[in-house]
XYZ file of C-alpha atoms in Angstrom:
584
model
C -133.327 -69.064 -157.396
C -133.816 -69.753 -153.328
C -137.398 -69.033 -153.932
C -138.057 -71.333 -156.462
C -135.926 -73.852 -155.203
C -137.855 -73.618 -151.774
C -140.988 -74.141 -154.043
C -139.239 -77.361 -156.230
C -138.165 -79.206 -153.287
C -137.747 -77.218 -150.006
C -133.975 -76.458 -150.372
C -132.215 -73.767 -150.367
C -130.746 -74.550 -153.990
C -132.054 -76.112 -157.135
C -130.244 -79.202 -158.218
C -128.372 -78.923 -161.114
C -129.624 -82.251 -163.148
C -132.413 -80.187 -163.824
C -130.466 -77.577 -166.179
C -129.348 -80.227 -168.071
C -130.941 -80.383 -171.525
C -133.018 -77.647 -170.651
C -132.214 -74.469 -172.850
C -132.576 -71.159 -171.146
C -133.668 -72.614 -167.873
C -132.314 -70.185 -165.438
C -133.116 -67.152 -167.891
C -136.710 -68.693 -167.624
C -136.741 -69.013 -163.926
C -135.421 -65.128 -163.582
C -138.559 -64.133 -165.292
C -140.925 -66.143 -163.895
C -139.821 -64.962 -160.147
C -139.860 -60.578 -161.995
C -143.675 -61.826 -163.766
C -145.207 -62.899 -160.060
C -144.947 -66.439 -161.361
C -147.020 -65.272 -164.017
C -147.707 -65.760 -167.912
C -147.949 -62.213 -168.508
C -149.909 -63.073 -172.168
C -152.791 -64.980 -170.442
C -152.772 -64.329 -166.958
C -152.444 -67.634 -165.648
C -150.338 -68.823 -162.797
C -146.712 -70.543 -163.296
C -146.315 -73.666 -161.116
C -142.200 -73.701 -160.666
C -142.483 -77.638 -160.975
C -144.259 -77.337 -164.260
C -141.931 -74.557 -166.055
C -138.568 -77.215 -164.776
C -140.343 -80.051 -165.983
C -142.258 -79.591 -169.294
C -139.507 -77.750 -170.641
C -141.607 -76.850 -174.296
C -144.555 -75.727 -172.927
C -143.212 -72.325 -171.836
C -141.181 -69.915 -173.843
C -139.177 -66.741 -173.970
C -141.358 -64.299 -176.339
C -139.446 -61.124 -177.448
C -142.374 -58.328 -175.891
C -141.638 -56.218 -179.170
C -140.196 -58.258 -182.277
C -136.316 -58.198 -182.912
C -136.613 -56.640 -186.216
C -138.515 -53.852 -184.468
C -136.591 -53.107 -181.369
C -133.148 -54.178 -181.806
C -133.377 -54.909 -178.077
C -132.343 -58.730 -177.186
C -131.807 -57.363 -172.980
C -133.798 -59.202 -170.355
C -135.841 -56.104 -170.645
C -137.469 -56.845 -173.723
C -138.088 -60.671 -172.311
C -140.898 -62.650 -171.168
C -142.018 -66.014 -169.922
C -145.107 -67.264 -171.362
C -147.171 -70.530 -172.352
C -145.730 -71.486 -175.956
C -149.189 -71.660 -177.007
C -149.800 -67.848 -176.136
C -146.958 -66.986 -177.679
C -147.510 -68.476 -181.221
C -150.799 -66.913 -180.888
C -149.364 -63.234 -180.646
C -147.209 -63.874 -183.128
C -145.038 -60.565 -183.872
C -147.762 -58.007 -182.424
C -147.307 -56.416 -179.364
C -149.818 -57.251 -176.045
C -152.365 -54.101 -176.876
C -152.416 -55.222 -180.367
C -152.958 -58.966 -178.850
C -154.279 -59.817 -176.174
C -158.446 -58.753 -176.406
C -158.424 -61.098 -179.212
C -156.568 -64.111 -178.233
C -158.290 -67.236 -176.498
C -157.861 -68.268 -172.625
C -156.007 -64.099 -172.531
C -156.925 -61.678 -169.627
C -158.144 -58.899 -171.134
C -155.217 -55.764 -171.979
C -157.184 -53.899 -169.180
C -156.584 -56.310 -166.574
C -152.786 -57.009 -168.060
C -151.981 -53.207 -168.210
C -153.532 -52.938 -164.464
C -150.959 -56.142 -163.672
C -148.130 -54.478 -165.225
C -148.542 -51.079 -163.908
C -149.006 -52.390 -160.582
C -145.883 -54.598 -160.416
C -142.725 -53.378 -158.434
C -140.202 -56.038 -159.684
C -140.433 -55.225 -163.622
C -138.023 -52.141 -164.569
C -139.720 -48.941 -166.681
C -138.260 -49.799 -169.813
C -139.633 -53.360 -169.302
C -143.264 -51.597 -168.599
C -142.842 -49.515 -171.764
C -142.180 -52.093 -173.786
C -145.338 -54.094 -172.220
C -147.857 -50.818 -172.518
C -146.486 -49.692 -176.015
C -149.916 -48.799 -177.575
C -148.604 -47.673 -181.112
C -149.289 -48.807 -184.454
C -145.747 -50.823 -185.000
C -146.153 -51.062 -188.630
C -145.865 -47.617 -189.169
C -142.843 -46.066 -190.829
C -142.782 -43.188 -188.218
C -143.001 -45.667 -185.422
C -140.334 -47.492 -186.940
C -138.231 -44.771 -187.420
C -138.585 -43.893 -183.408
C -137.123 -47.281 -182.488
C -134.364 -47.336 -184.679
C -133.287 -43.703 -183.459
C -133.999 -44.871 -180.080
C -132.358 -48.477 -180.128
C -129.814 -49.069 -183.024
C -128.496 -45.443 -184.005
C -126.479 -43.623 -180.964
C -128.245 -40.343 -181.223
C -126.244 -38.814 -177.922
C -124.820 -35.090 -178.974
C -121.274 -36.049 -179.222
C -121.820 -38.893 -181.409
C -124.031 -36.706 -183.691
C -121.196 -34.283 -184.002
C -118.586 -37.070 -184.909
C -121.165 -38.673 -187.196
C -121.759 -35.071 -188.778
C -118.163 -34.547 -189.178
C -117.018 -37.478 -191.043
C -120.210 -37.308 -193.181
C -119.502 -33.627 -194.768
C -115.778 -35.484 -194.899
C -116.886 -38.064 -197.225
C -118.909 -35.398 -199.011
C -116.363 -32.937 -199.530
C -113.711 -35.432 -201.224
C -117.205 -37.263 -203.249
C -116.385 -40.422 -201.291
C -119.800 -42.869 -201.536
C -119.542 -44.118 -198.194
C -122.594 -44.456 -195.576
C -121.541 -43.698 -192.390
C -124.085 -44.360 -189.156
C -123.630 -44.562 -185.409
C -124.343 -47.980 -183.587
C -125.365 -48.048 -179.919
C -122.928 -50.089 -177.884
C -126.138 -52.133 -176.643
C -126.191 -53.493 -180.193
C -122.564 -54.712 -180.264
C -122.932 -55.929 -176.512
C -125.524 -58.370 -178.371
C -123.383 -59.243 -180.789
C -120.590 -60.203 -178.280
C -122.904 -62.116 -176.349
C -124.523 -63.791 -179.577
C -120.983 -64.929 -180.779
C -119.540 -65.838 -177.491
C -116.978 -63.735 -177.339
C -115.789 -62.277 -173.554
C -115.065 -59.309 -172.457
C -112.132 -59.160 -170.224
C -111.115 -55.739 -168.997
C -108.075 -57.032 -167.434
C -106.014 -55.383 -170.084
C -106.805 -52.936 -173.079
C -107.421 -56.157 -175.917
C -111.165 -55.707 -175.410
C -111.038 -52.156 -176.651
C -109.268 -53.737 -180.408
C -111.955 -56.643 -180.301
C -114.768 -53.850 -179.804
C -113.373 -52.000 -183.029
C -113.437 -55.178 -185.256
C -116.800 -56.304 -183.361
C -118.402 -52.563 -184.850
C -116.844 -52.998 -187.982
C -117.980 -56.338 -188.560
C -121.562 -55.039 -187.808
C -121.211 -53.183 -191.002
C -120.835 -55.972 -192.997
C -124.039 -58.559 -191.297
C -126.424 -60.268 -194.044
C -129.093 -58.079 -192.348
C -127.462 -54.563 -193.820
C -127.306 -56.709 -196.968
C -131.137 -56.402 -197.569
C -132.910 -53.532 -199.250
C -134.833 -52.973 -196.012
C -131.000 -51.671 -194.305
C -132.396 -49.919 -191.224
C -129.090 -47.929 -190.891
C -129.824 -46.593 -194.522
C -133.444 -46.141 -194.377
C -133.401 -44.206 -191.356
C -131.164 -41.711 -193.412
C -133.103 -41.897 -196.815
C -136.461 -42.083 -194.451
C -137.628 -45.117 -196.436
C -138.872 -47.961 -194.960
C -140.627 -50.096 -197.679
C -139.772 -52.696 -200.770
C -138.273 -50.409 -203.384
C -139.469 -53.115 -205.749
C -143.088 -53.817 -204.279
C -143.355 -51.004 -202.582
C -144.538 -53.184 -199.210
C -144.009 -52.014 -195.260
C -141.051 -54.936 -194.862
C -140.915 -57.091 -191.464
C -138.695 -59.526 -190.202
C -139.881 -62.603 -187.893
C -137.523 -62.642 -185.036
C -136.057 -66.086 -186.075
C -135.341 -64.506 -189.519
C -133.897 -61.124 -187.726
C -131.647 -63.696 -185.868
C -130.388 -65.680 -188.802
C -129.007 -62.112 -190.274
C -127.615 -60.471 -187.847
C -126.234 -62.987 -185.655
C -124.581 -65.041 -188.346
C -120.949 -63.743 -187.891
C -119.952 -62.052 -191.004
C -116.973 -64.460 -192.398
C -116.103 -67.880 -191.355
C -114.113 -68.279 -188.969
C -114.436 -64.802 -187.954
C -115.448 -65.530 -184.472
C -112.598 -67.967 -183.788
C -110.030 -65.842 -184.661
C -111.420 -63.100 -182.715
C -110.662 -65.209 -179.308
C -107.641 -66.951 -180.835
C -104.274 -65.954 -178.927
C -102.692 -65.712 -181.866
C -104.763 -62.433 -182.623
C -104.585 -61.064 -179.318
C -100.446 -61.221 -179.247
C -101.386 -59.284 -182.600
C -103.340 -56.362 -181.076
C -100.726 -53.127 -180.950
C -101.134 -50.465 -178.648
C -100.744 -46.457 -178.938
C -100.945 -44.093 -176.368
C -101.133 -40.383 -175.953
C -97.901 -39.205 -174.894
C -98.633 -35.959 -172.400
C -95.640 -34.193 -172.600
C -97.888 -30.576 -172.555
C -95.543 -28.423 -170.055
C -97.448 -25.702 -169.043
C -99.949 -27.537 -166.354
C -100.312 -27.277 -163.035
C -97.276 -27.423 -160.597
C -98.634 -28.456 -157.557
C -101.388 -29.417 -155.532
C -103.475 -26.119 -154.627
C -103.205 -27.021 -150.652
C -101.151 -24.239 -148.501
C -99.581 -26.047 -145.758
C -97.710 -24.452 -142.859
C -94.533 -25.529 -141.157
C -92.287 -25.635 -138.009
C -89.167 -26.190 -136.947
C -88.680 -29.261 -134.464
C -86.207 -32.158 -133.198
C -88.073 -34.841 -132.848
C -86.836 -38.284 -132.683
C -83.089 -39.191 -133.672
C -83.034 -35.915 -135.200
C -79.756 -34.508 -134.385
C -80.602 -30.836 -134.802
C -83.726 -28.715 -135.458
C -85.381 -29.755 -138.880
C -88.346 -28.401 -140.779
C -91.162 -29.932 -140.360
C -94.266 -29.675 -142.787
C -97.334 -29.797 -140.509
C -100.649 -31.826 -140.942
C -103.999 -31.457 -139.098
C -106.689 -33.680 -137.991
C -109.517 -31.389 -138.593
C -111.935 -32.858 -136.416
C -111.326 -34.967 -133.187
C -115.384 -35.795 -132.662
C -115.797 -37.883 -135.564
C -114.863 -41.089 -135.387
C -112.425 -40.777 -138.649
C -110.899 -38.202 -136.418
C -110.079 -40.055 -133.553
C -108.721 -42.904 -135.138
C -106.580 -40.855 -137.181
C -105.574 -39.389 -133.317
C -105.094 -42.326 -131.890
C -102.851 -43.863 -134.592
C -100.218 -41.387 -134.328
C -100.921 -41.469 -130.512
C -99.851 -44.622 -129.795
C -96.834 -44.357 -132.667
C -95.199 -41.376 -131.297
C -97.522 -38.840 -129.625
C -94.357 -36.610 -128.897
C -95.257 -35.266 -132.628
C -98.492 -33.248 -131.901
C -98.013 -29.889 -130.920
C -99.112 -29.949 -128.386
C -97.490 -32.411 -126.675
C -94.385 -29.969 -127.177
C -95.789 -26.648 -126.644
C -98.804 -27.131 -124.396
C -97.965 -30.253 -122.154
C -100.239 -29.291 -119.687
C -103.061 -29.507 -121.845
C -102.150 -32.693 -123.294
C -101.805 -34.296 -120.254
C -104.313 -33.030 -118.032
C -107.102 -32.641 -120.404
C -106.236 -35.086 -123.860
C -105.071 -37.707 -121.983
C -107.135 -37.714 -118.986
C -110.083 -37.812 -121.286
C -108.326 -41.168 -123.050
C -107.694 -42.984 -119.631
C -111.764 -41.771 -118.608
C -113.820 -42.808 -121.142
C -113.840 -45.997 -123.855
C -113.305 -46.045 -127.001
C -115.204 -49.422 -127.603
C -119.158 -49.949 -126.419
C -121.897 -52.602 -127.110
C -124.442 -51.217 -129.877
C -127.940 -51.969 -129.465
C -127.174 -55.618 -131.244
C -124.826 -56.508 -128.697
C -122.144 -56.352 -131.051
C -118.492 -54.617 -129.994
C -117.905 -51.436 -132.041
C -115.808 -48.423 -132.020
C -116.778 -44.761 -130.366
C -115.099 -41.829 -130.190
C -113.923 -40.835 -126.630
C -113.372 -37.220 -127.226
C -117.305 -37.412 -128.645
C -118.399 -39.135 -125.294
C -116.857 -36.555 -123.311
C -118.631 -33.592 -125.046
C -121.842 -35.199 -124.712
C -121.754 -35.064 -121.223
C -119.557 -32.068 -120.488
C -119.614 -29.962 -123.404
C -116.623 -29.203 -125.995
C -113.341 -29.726 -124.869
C -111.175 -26.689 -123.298
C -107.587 -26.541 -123.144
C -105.818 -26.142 -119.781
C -106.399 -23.434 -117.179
C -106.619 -22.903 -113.652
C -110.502 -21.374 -113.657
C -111.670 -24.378 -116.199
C -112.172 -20.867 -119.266
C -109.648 -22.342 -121.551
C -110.302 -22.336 -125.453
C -112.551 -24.964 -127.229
C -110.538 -27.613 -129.121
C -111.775 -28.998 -132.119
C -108.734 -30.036 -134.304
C -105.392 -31.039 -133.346
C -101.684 -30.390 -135.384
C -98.824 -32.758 -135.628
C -95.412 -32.727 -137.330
C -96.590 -35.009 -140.352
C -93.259 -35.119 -142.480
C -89.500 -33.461 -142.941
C -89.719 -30.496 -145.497
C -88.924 -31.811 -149.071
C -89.332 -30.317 -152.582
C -91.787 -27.620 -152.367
C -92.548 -24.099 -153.594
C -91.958 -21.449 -151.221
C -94.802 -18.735 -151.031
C -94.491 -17.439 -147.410
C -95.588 -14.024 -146.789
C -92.842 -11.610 -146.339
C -93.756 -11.104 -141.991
C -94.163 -14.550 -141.219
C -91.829 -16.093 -138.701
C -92.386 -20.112 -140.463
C -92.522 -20.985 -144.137
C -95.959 -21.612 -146.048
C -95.676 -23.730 -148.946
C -96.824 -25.721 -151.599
C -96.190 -29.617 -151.954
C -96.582 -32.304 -154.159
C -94.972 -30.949 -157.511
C -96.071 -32.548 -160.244
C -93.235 -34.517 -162.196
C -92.744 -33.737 -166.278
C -90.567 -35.046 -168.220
C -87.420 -37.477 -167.777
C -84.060 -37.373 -169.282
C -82.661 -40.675 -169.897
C -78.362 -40.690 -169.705
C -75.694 -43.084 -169.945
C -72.376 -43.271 -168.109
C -69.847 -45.511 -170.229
C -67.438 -45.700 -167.503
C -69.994 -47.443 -165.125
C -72.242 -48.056 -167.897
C -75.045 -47.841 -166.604
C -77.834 -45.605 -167.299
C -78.443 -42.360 -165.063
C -82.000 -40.607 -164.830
C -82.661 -36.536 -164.382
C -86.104 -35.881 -163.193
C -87.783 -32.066 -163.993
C -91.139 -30.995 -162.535
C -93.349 -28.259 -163.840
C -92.030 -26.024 -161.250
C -88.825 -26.033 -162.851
C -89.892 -24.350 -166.047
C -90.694 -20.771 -165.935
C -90.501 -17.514 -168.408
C -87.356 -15.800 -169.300
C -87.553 -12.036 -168.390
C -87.513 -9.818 -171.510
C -87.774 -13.129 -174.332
C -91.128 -14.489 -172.622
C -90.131 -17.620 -173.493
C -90.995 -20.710 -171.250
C -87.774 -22.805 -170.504
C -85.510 -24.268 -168.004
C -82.483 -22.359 -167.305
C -78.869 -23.701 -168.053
C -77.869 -22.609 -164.638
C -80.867 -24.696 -162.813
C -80.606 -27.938 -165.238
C -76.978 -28.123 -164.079
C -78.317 -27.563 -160.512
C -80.627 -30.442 -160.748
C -78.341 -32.881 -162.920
C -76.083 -32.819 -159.988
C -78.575 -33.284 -157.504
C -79.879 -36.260 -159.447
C -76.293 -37.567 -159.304
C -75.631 -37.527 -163.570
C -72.113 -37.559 -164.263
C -69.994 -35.046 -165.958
C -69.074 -37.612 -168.926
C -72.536 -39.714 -169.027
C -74.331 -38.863 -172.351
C -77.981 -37.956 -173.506
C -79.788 -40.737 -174.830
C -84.136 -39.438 -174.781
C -86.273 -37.952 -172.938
C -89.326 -39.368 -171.313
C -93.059 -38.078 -170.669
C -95.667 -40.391 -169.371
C -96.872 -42.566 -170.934
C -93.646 -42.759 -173.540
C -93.243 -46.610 -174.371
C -89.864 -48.215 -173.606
C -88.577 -51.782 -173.942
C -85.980 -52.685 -171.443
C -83.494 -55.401 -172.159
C -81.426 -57.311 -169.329
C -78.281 -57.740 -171.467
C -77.139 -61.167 -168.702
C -80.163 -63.077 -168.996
C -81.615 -61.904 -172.559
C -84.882 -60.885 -171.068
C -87.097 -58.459 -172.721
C -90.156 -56.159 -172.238
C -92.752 -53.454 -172.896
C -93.397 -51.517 -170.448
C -94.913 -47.633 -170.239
C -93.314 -45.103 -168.327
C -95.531 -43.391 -165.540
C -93.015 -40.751 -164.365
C -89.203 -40.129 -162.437
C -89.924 -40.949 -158.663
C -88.439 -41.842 -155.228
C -86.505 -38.766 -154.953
C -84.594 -40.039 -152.286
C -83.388 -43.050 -154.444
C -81.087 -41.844 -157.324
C -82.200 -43.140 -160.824
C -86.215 -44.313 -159.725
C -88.636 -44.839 -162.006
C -92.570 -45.887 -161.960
C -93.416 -47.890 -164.747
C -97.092 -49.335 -166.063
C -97.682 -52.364 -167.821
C -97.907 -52.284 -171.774
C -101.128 -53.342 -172.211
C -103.119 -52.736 -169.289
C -103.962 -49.663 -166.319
C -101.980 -51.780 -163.803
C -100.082 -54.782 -162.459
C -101.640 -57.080 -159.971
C -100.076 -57.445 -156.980
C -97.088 -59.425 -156.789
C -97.173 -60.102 -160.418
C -94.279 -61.464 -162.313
C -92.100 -59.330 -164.993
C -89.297 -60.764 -167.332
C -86.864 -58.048 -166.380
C -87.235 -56.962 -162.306
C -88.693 -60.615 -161.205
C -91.845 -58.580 -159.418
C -93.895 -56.032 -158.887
C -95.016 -54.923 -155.309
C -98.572 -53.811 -154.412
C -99.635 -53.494 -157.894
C -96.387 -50.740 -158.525
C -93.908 -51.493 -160.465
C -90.895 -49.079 -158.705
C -87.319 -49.897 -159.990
C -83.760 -48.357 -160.399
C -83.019 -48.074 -163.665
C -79.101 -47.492 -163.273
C -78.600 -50.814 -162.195
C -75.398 -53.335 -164.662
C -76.458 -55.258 -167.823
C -79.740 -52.726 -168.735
C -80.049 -51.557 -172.564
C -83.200 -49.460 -173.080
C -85.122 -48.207 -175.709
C -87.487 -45.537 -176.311
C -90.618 -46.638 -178.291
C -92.391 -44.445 -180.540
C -95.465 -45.736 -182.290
C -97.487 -44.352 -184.935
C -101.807 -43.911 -184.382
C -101.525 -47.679 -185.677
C -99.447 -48.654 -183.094
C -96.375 -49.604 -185.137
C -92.982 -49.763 -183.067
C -89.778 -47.757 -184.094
C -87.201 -48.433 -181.555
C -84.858 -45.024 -180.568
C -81.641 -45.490 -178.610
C -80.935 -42.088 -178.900
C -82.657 -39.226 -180.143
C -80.778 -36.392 -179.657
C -77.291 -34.990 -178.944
C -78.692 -32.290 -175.444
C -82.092 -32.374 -173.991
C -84.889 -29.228 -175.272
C -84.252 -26.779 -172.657
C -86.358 -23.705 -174.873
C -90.244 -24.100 -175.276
């Protein structure tokens, strides 16, 4: 647009008076700037003040007709005098352009269009096609190509429900629409596509089965059908049928009902939509994270005693995402490197020499302030870093450890002669068990991992022992007399009620968490991936960060479990069971 503005009137934008009244302006514009300001039919030059102000005399000519290509995309576009374009008519350039009046010849045109960086290969293609378009194989190669989705796994599907409807003598046609072709429709009718939340998959669904029922699969010419029965002519005249793109518009893009499209963006129909989701609650996965760390014991801090401490490790210290992840902890408490604690000498004489010596901000070759890594300066002039020692022989240093966090829930695989513990973090959470205490009443949450589970010696049955569900109900701080209500895997549905103020809502459980907080759930919006922010919720005000973390054993909750059928129909459980499954 700059460039054609400069052109119109030596600004940096075009006004917008201009666009008023004039259809397709700034598609037009687009073009003319991919074309070289060019009327690719007739070679002629585009003056930018004569396309914005004699709006009819240029026009956007499908390259290969509608009813041919299926393809309505930019790439299948052109700008070119109206009178060109009438004279091609609904043949393509090769089959055109030797024979039209005031043309360049196809020679010169295919030179052009070879030649041209800013028009994409499928836009060339579509220029250069050279094949006889009237014939049924070329047909055929179009439809496979643009209309039916001929990718492996759709074939399979496809396949699959076809020897279905076979098998039970159903007389249903099944085929398998590109999503390009329902993008056109969506466009066509005017209908958005938000993918703020999960509506736009439902309005997708109706969209494809809507396409099933356009005037154009009405004809006897159906292109889904013919490409399956191979026939591509007048059953009745036994004539090669073709469609001028004005009549290929008028059947496909006429929505199939009235009042079809309005409904589809009504809000009425999108409070409507239902959702079902695929509960995983599969409990032989993986347990943990496949990283081995190492650990030490340390008091650091306000510690009042020695604590373990899991240890982390800044890999390198000459890149710059090295030192920054140095100096961070550096200047936060540098007291937790090791060492700091067990090599103070180094540290000091070497580390932090090196920090006082050389920057860690320089002028780049703009002038411009940026970062640099002073460990990286230093071995550019002296060589890697050594630690400490009187001769200047100590050993190169390349990465650096730190106490990163206080040992929590792990999995304890250290070897049977090592002084420290090796083990595994970040166990993966399960299931939930949801229970009620009607003294306090107030619900009370049990959270298992997949390292809980394991296989009984002599049954080989995979289960959680009595013994260790007792363990962890009392570490999760369930009472004695609270009682079972459900269990909970992600992405389980539940509606939680606040009992004071009569607020209600959906929401979908993500998984137990905050072990340090008794009775700490995440939770996921209904029908989305994820809050926003600081978004509002009926029942816990707000989210935070896009999380939505909250105590469920807080006064005045009631909560359901929601199961929903493939449909996405609701039956509300408030208890469905008298113990949890402990046997697999």
């Amino acid at each position: 647009m700059e460039k054609a503005a400069h052109q119109y009137n030596g600004k940096k934008e075009l006004p917008d008076s201009i666009f008023h009244g004039h259809k397709e302006l700034a598609t037009k514009i687009r073009l003319w700037h991919q074309q070289g300001e060019k009327c690719l039919y007739t070679g002629k030059n585009i003056p930018i003040a004569d396309l914005i102000e004699n709006q009819y005399k240029y026009e956007i000519d499908h390259i290969l007709p509608l009813s041919l290509s299926f393809d309505d995309s930019l790439a299948n576009k052109v700008l070119v005098l109206a009178t060109a374009n009438q004279e091609k008519g609904q043949r393509t350039p090769f089959q055109a352009l030797d024979g039209m009046d005031a043309s360049w010849s196809y020679r010169e045109f295919k030179s052009y269009v070879k030649a041209s960086k800013a028009l994409s290969n499928k836009k060339k293609d579509y220029l250069l096609n050279e094949e006889e378009i009237n014939k049924i194989e070329v047909k055929q190669k179009f439809i496979e190509r643009n209309l039916v989705d001929t990718r492996y796994s759709s074939r399979v599907v496809l396949n699959a429900l076809q020897d279905f409807y076979k098998l039970n003598n159903f007389d249903t046609k099944i085929s398998v629409v590109r999503g390009q072709f329902t993008s056109q429709l969506r466009r066509k009718w005017r209908i958005d596509k938000s993918r703020e939340t999960y509506h736009h998959h439902a309005i997708d669904a109706l969209i494809i089965a809507a396409s099933s029922q356009l005037r154009l699969w009405k004809k006897r010419n159906n292109p889904l059908i013919s490409y399956k029965d191979t026939q591509f002519v007048d059953s009745e005249t036994g004539e090669i049928i073709t469609l001028t793109d004005d009549e290929y518009k008028e059947l496909v893009y006429r929505a199939p009902y009235d009042h079809f499209v309005d409904i589809l963006g009504s809000k009425k129909f999108e409070d409507s939509i239902l959702f079902s989701y695929q509960v995983d609650s599969k409990y032989n996965r993986k347990i943990s994270d496949a990283t081995i760390y190492a650990t030490r014991k340390a008091k650091l801090g306000k510690d009042k005693s020695e604590e373990t401490y899991v240890l982390g490790k800044i890999k390198d210290i000459y890149t710059q995402t090295g030192y920054d992840a140095f100096i961070k902890l550096y200047k936060k408490d540098k007291s937790k490197f090791l060492m700091y604690q067990k090599d103070p000498l180094t540290f000091e004489k070497v580390i932090e020499e090196i920090l006082k010596t050389y920057p860690d901000r320089e002028q780049n070759e703009n002038g411009k302030e940026v970062a640099c890594n002073p460990f990286e300066k230093y071995r550019q002039e002296n060589g890697p870093i050594q630690k400490y020692s009187k001769k200047g022989k100590g050993p190169e240093i390349k990465s650096l450890k730190y106490y990163d966090n206080k040992l929590g829930n792990h999995i304890d695989i250290t070897p049977a002669n090592s002084e420290n513990q090796v083990i595994l973090q970040s166990l993966s959470p399960w299931r939930t068990d949801v229970y009620f205490n009607p003294e306090t009443e107030k619900y009370e949450l049990l959270g298992l991992k997949y390292a809980d589970l394991q296989f009984e010696k002599g049954t080989g049955n995979y289960s959680i022992t009595l013994d260790k569900y007792y363990e962890i109900k009392e570490k999760e701080g369930v009472s004695k007399q609270s009682e079972f209500k459900f269990t909970l895997h992600k992405n389980d549905l539940l509606l939680i009620k606040d009992t004071k103020t009569k607020e209600q809502q959906m929401f979908r459980f993500l998984s137990r968490t905050m072990p340090n907080q008794k009775h700490y759930v995440e939770l996921k919006p209904y029908d989305k991936g994820n809050f926003e922010g600081k978004e509002k919720i009926k029942v816990f005000v707000t989210t935070s960060n896009g999380r939505c973390l909250k105590g469920l054993g807080k006064a005045d909750l009631s909560i359901y479990k929601v199961q929903t059928d493939v449909l996405g129909n609701k039956r509300f459980i408030k208890k469905e069971g008298d113990a949890p499954k402990l046997e697999f």
